[in-house]
Short mmCIF file of N, CA, C and O in Angstrom, two decimals:
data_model
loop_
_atom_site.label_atom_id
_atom_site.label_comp_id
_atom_site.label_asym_id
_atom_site.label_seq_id
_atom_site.Cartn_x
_atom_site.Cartn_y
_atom_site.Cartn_z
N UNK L 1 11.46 5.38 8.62
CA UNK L 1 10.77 6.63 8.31
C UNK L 1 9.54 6.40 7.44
O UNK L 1 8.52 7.00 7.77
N UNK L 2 9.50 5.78 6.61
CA UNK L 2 8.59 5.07 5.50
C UNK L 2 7.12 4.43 6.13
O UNK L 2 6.03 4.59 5.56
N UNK L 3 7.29 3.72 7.31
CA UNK L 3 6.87 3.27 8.12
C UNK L 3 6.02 4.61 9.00
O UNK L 3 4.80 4.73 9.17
N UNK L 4 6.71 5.16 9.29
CA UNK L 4 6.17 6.24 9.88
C UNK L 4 5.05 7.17 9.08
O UNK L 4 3.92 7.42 9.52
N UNK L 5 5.46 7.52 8.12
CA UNK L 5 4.76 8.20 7.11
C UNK L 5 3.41 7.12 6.65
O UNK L 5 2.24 7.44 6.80
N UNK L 6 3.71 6.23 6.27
CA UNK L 6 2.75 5.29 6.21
C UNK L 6 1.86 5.05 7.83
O UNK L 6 1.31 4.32 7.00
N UNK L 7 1.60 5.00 8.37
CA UNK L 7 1.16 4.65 9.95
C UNK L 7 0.34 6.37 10.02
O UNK L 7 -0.79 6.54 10.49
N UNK L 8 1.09 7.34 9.52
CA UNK L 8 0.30 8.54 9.86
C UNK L 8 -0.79 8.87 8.23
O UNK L 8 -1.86 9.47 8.12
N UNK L 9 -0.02 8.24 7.31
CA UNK L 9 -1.71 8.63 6.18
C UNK L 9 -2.79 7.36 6.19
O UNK L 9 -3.81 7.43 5.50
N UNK L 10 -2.49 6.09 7.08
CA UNK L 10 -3.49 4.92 7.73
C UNK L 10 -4.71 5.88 8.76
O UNK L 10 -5.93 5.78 8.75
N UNK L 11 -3.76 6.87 9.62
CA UNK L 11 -4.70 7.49 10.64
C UNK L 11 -5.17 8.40 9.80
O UNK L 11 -6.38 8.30 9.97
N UNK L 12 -4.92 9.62 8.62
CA UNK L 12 -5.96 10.22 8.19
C UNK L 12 -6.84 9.75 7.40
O UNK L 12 -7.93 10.32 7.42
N UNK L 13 -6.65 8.54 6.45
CA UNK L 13 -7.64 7.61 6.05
C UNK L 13 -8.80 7.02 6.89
O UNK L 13 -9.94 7.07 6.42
N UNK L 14 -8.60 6.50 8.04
CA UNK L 14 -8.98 6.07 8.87
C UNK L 14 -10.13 7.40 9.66
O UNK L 14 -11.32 7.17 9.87
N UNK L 15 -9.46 8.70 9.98
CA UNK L 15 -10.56 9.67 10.44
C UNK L 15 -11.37 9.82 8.70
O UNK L 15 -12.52 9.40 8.58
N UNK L 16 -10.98 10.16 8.04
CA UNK L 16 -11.95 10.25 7.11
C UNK L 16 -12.63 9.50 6.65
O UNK L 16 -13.32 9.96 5.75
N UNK L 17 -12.82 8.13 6.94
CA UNK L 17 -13.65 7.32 7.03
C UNK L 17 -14.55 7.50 8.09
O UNK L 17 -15.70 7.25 7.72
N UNK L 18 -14.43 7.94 9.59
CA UNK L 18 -15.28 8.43 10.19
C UNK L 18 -15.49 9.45 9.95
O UNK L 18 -16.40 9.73 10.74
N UNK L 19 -15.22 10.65 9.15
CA UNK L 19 -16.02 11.88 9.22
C UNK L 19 -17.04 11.62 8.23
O UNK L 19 -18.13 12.19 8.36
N UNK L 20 -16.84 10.79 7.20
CA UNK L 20 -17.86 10.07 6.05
C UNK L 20 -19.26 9.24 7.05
O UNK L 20 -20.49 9.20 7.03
N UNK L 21 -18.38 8.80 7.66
CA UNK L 21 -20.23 7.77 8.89
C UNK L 21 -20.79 8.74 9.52
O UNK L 21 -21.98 8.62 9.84
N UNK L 22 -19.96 10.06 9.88
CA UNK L 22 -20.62 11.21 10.84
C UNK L 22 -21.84 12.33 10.11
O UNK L 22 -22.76 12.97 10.63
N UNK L 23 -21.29 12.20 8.45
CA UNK L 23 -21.73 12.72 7.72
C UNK L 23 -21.49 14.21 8.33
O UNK L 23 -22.46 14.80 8.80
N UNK L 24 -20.12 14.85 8.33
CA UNK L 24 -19.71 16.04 9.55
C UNK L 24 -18.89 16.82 8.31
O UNK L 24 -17.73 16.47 8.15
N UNK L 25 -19.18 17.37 7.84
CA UNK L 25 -18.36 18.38 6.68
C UNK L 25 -17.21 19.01 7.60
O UNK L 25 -15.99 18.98 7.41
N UNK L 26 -17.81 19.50 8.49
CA UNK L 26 -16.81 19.80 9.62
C UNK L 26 -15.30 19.17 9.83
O UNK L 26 -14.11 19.50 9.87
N UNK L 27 -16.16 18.09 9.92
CA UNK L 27 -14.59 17.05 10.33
C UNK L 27 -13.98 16.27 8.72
O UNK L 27 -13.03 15.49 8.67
N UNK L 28 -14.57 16.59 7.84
CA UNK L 28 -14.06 16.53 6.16
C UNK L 28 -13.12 17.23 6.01
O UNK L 28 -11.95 16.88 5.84
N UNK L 29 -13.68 18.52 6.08
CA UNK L 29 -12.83 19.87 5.61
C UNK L 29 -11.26 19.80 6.14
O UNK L 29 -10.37 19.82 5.28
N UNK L 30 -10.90 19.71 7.57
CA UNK L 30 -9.72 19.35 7.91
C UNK L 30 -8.89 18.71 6.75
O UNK L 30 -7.95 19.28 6.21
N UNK L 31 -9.37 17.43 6.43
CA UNK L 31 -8.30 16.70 6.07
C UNK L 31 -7.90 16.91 4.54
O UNK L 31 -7.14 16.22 3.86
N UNK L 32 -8.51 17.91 4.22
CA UNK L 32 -8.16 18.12 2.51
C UNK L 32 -6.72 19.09 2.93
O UNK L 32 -6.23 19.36 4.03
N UNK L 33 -6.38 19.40 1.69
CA UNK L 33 -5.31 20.82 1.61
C UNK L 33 -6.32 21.63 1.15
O UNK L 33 -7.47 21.57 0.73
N UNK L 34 -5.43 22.45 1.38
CA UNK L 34 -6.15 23.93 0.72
C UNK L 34 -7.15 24.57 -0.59
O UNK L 34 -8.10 25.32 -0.81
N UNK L 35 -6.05 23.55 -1.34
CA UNK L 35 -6.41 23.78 -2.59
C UNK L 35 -6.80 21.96 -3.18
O UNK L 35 -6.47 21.40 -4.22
N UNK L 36 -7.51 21.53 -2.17
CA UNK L 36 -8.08 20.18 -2.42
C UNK L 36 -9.25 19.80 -3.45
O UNK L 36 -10.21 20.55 -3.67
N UNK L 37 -9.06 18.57 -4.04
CA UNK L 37 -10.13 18.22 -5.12
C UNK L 37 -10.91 17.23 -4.82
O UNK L 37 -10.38 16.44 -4.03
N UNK L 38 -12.25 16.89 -5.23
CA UNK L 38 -12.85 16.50 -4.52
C UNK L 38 -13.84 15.54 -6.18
O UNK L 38 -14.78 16.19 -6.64
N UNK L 39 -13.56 14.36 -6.75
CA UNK L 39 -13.99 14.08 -7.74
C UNK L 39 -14.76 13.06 -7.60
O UNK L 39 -14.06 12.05 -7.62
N UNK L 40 -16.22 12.73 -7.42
CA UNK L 40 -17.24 11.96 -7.33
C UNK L 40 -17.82 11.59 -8.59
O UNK L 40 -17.90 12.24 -9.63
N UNK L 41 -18.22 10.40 -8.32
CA UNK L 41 -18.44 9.39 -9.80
C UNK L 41 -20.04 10.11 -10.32
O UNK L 41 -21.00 10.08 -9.55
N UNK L 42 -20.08 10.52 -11.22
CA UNK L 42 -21.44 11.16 -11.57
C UNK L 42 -21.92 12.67 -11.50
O UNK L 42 -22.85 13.12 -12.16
N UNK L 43 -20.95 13.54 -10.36
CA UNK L 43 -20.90 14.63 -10.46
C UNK L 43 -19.82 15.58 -10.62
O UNK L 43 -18.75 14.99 -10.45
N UNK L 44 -19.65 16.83 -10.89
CA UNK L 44 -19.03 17.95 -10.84
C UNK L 44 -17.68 17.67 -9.80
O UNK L 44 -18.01 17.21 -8.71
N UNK L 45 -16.43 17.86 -9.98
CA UNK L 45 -15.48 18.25 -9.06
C UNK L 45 -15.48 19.14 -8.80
O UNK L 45 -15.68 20.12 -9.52
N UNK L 46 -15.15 19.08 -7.24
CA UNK L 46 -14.86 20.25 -5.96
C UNK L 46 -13.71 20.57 -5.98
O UNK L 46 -12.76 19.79 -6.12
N UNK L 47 -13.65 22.04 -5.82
CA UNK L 47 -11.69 22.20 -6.00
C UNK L 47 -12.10 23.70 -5.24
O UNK L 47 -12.79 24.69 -5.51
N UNK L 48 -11.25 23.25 -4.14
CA UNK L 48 -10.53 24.27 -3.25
C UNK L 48 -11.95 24.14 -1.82
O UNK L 48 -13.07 23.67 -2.04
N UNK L 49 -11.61 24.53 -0.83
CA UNK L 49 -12.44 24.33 0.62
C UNK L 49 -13.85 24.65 0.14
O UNK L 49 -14.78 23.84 0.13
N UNK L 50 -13.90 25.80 -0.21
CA UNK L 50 -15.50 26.59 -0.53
C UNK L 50 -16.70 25.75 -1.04
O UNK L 50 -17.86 25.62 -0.67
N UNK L 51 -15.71 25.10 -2.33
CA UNK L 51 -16.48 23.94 -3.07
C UNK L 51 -16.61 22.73 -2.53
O UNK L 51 -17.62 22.03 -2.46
N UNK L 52 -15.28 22.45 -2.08
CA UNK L 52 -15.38 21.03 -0.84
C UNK L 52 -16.73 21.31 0.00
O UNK L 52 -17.55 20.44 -0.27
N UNK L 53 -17.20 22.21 0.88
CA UNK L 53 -17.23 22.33 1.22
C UNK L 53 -18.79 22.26 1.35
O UNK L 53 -19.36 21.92 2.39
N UNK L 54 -19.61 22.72 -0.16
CA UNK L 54 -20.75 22.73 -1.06
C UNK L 54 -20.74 20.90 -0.98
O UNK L 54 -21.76 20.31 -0.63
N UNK L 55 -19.76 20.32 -1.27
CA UNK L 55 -20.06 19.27 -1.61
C UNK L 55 -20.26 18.17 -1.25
O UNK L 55 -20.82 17.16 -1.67
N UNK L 56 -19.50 18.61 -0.09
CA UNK L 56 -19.94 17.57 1.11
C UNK L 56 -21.22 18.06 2.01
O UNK L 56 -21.33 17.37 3.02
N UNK L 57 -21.80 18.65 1.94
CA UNK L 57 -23.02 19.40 2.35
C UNK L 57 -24.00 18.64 1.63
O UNK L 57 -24.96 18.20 2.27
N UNK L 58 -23.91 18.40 0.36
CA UNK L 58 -25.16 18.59 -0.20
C UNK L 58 -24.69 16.54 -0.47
O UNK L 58 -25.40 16.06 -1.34
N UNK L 59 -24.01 15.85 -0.04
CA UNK L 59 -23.55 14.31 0.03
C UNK L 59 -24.49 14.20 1.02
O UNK L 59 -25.68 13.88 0.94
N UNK L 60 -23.74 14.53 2.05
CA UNK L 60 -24.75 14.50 3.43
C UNK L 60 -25.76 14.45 4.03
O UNK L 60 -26.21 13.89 5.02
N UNK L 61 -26.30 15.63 2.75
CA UNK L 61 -27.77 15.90 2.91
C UNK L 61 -28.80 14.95 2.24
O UNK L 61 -30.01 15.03 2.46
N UNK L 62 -28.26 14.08 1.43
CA UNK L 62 -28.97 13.08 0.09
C UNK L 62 -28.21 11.78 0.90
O UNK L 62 -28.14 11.00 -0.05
N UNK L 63 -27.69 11.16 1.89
CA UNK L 63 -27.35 10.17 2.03
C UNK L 63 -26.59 9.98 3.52
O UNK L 63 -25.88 10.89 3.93
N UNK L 64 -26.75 8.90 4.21
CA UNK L 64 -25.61 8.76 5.28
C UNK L 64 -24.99 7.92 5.01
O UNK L 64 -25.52 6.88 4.62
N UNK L 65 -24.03 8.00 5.07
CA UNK L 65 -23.03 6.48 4.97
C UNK L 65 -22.65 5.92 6.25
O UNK L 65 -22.58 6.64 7.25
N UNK L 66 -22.30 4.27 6.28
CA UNK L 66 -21.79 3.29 7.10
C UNK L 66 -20.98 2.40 6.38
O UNK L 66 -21.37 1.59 5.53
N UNK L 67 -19.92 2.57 6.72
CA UNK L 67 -18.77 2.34 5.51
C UNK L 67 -17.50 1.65 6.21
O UNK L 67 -17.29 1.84 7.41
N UNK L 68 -16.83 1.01 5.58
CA UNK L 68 -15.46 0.14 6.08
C UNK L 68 -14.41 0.64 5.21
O UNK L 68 -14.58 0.18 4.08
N UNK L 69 -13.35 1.44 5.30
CA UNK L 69 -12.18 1.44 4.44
C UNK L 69 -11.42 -0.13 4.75
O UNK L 69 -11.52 -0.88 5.72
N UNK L 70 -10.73 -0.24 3.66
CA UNK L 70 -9.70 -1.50 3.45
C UNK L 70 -9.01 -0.96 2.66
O UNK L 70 -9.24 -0.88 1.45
N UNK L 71 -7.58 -0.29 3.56
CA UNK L 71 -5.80 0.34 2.55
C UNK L 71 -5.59 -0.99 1.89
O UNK L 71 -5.50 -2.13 2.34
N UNK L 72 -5.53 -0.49 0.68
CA UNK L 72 -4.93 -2.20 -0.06
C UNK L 72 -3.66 -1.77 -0.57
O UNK L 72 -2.93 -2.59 -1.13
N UNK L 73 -3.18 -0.09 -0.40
CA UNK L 73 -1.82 0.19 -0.54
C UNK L 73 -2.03 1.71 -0.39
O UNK L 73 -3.04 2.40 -0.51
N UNK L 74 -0.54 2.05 -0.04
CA UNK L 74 -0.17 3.59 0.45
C UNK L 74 1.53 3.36 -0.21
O UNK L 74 2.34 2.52 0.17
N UNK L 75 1.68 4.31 -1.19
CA UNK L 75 2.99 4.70 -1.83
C UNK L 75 3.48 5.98 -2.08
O UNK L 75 3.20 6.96 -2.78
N UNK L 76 4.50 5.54 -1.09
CA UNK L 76 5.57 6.85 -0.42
C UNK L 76 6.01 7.05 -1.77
O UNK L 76 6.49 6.05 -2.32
N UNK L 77 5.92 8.67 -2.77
CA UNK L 77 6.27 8.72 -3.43
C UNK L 77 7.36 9.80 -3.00
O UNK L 77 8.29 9.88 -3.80
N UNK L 78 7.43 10.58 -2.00
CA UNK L 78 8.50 11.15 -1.43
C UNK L 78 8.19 12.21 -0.13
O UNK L 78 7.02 12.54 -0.30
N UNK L 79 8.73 12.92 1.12
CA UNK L 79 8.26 13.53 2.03
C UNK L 79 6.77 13.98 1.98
O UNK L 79 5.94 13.94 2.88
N UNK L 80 6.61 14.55 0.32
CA UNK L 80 5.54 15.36 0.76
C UNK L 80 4.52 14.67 -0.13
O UNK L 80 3.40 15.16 0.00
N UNK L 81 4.62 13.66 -1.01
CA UNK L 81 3.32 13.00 -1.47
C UNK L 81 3.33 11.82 -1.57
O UNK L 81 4.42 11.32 -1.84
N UNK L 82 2.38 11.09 -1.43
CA UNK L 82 1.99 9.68 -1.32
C UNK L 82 0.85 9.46 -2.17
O UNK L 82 0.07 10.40 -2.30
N UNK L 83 0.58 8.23 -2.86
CA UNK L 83 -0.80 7.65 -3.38
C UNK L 83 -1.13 6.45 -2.12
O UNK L 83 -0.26 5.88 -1.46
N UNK L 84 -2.70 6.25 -2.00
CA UNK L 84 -3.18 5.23 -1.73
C UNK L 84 -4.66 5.10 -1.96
O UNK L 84 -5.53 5.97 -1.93
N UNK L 85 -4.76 3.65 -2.23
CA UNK L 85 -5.54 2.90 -3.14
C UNK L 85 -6.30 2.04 -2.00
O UNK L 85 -5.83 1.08 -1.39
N UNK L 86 -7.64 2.64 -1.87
CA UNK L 86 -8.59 1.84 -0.79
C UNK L 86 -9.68 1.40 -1.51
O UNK L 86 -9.87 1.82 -2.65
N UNK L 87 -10.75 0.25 -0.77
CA UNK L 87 -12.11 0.26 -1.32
C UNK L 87 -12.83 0.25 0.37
O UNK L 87 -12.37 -0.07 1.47
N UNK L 88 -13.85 0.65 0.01
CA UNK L 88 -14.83 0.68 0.91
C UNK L 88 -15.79 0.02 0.88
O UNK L 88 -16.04 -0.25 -0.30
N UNK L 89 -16.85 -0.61 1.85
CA UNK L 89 -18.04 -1.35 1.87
C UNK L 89 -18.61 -1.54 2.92
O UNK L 89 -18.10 -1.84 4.00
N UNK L 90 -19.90 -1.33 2.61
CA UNK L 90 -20.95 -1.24 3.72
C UNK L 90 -22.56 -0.47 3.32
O UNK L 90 -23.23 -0.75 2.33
N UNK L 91 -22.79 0.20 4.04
CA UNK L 91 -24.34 0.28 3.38
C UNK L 91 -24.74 2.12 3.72
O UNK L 91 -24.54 2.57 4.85
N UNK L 92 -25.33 3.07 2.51
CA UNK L 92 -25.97 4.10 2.43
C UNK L 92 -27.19 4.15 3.20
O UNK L 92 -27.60 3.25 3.94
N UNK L 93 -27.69 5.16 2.99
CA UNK L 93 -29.35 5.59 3.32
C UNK L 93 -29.51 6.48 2.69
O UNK L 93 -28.79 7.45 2.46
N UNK L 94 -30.70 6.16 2.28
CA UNK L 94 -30.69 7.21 0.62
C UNK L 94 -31.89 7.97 1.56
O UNK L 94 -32.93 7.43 1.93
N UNK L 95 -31.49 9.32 1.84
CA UNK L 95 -32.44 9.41 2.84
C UNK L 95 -33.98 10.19 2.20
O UNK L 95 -34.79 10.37 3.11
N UNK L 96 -34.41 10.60 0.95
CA UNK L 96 -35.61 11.18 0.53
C UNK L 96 -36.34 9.53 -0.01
O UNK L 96 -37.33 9.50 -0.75
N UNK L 97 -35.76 8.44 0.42
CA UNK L 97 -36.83 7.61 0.12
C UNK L 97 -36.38 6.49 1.47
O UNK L 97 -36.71 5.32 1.30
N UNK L 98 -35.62 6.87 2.82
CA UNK L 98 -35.84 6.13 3.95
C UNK L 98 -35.47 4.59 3.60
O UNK L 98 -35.88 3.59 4.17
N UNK L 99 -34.54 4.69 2.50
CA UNK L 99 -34.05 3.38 2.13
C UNK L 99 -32.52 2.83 1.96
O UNK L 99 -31.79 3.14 1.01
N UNK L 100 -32.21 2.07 2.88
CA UNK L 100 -30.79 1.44 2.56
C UNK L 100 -30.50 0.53 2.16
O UNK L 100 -30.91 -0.58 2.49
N UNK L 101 -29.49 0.86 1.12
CA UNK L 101 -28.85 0.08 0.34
C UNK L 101 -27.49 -0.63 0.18
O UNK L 101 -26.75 0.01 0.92
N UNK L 102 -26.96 -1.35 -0.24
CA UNK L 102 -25.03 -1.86 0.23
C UNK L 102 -24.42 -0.38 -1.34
O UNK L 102 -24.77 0.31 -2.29
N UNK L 103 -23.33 -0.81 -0.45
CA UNK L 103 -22.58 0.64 -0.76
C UNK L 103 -20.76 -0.25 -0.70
O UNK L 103 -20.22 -0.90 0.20
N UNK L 104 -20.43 0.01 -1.62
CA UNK L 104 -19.64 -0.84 -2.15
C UNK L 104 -18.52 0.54 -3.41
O UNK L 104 -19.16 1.10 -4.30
N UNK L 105 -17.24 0.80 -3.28
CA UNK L 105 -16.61 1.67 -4.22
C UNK L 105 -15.25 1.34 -3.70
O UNK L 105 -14.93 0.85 -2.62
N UNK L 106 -14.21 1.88 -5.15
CA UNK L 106 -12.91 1.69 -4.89
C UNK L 106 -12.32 3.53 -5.06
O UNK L 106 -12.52 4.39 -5.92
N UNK L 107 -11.76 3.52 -4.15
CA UNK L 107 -10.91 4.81 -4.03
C UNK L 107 -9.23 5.01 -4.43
O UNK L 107 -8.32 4.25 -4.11
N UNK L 108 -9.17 5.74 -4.89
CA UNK L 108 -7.75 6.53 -4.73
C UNK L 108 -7.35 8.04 -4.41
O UNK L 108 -7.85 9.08 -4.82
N UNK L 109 -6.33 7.81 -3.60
CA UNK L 109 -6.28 8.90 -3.07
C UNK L 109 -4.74 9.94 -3.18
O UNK L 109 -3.72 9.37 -2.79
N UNK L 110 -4.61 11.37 -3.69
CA UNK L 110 -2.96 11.88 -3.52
C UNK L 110 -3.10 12.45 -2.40
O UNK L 110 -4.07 13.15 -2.12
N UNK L 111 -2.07 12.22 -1.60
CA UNK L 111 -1.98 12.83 0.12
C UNK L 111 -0.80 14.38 -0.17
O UNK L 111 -0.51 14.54 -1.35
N UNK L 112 -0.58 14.74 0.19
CA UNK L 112 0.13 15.82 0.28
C UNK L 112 0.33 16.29 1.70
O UNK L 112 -0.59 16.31 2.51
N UNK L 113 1.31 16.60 1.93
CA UNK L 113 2.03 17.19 3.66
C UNK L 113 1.59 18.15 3.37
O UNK L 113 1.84 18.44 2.20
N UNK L 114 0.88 19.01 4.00
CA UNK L 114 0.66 20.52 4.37
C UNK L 114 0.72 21.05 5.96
O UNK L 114 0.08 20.63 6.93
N UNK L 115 1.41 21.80 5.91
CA UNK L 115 1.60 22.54 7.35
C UNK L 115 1.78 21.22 8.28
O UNK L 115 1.21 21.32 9.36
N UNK L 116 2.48 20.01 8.05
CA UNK L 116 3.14 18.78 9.14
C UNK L 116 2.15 17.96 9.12
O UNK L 116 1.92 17.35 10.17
N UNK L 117 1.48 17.76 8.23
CA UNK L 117 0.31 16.51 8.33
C UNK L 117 -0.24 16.38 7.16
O UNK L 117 -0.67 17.25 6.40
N UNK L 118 -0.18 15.00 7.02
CA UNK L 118 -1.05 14.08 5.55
C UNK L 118 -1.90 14.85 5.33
O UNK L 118 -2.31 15.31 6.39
N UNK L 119 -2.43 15.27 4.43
CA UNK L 119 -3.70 15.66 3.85
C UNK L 119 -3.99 15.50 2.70
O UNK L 119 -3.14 15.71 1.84
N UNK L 120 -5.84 14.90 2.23
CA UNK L 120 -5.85 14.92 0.76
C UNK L 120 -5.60 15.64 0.03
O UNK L 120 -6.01 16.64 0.61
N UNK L 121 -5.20 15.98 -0.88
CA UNK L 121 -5.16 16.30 -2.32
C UNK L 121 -6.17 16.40 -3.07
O UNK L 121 -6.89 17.33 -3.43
N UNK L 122 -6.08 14.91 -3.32
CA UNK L 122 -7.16 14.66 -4.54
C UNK L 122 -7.54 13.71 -4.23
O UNK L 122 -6.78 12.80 -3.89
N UNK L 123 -8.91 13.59 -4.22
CA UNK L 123 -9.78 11.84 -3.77
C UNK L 123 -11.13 11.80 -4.88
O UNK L 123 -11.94 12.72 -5.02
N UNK L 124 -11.14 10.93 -5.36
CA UNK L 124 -12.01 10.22 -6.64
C UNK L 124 -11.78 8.67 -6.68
O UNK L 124 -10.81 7.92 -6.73
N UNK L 125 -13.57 8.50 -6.61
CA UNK L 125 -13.93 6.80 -6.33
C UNK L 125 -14.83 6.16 -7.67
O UNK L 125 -14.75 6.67 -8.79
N UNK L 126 -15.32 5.48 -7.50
CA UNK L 126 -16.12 4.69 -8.26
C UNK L 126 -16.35 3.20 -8.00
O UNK L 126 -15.70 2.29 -7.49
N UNK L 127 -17.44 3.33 -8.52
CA UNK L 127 -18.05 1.73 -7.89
C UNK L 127 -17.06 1.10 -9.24
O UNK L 127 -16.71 1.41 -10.38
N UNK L 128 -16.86 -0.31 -7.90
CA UNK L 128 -16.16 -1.97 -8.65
C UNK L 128 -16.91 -2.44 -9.53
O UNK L 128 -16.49 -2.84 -10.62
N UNK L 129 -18.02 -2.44 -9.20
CA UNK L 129 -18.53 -3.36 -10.12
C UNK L 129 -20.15 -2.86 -11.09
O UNK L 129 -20.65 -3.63 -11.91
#
C-alpha cells in the first residue's frame, strides 16, 4: 500500500514539474488543496486558490522555467499526509531582460489526500547554495 501511495505523489510531483515548464497556472491550480500554501524564497506566501493563483500568474509572467525534479524522498506519514523532499535543476528565462540563467533549488513539500488524490499542501523552496 505504501508503495502505492508513494508511486501516486511521484506522479503529482512529476505533473507539477510540468505545469512549472508550461508555465500553465491552469494546470498548477489542480494540484494544490483548497486551502493550499504556496511559500517562495523572497516573497509573500500564497494561501488558499485565489492567491495561488495571483502567484503563479505573476511567476510566469517574470520567468519560464526548464527544470528537472529529483524525489530524494517521499514519507508516508499516514493515509492522508506525506512529506517529500526534492531539488530541482535546470535553467530560467528571466524574461524582461531575454536572459537565461541555471536554476538550481531544493524543495519540500506536505501532500495531503483531498477528494482521492495527492495534493499539495504546502510547497516552499530555496536555493542550495
Amino acid at each position: 500500500m505504501e508503495n502505492d501511495i508513494k508511486k501516486n505523489i511521484e506522479e503529482t510531483l512529476h505533473t507539477y514539474e510540468n505545469a512549472l515548464n508550461a508555465s500553465s497556472t491552469e494546470q498548477v491550480l489542480p494540484l494544490y488543496t483548497k486551502n493550499g500554501i504556496f511559500m517562495p524564497q523572497g516573497a509573500p506566501s500564497a494561501e488558499g486558490q485565489e492567491q495561488l493563483k495571483g502567484g503563479y500568474d505573476f511567476v510566469f509572467k517574470m520567468l519560464q522555467l526548464n527544470v528537472k525534479f529529483r524525489i530524494d524522498e517521499i514519507t508516508v506519514i499516514n493515509e492522508n499526509y506525506a512529506i517529500a523532499r526534492t531539488m530541482s535543476k535546470g535553467t530560467q528565462l528571466i524574461r524582461a531582460e531575454n536572459k537565461t540563467t541555471p536554476e538550481e533549488n531544493r524543495e519540500l513539500f506536505v501532500l495531503e489526500k483531498e477528494d482521492g488524490k495527492w495534493k499539495i499542501a504546502r510547497y516552499m523552496f530555496n536555493k542550495a547554495k
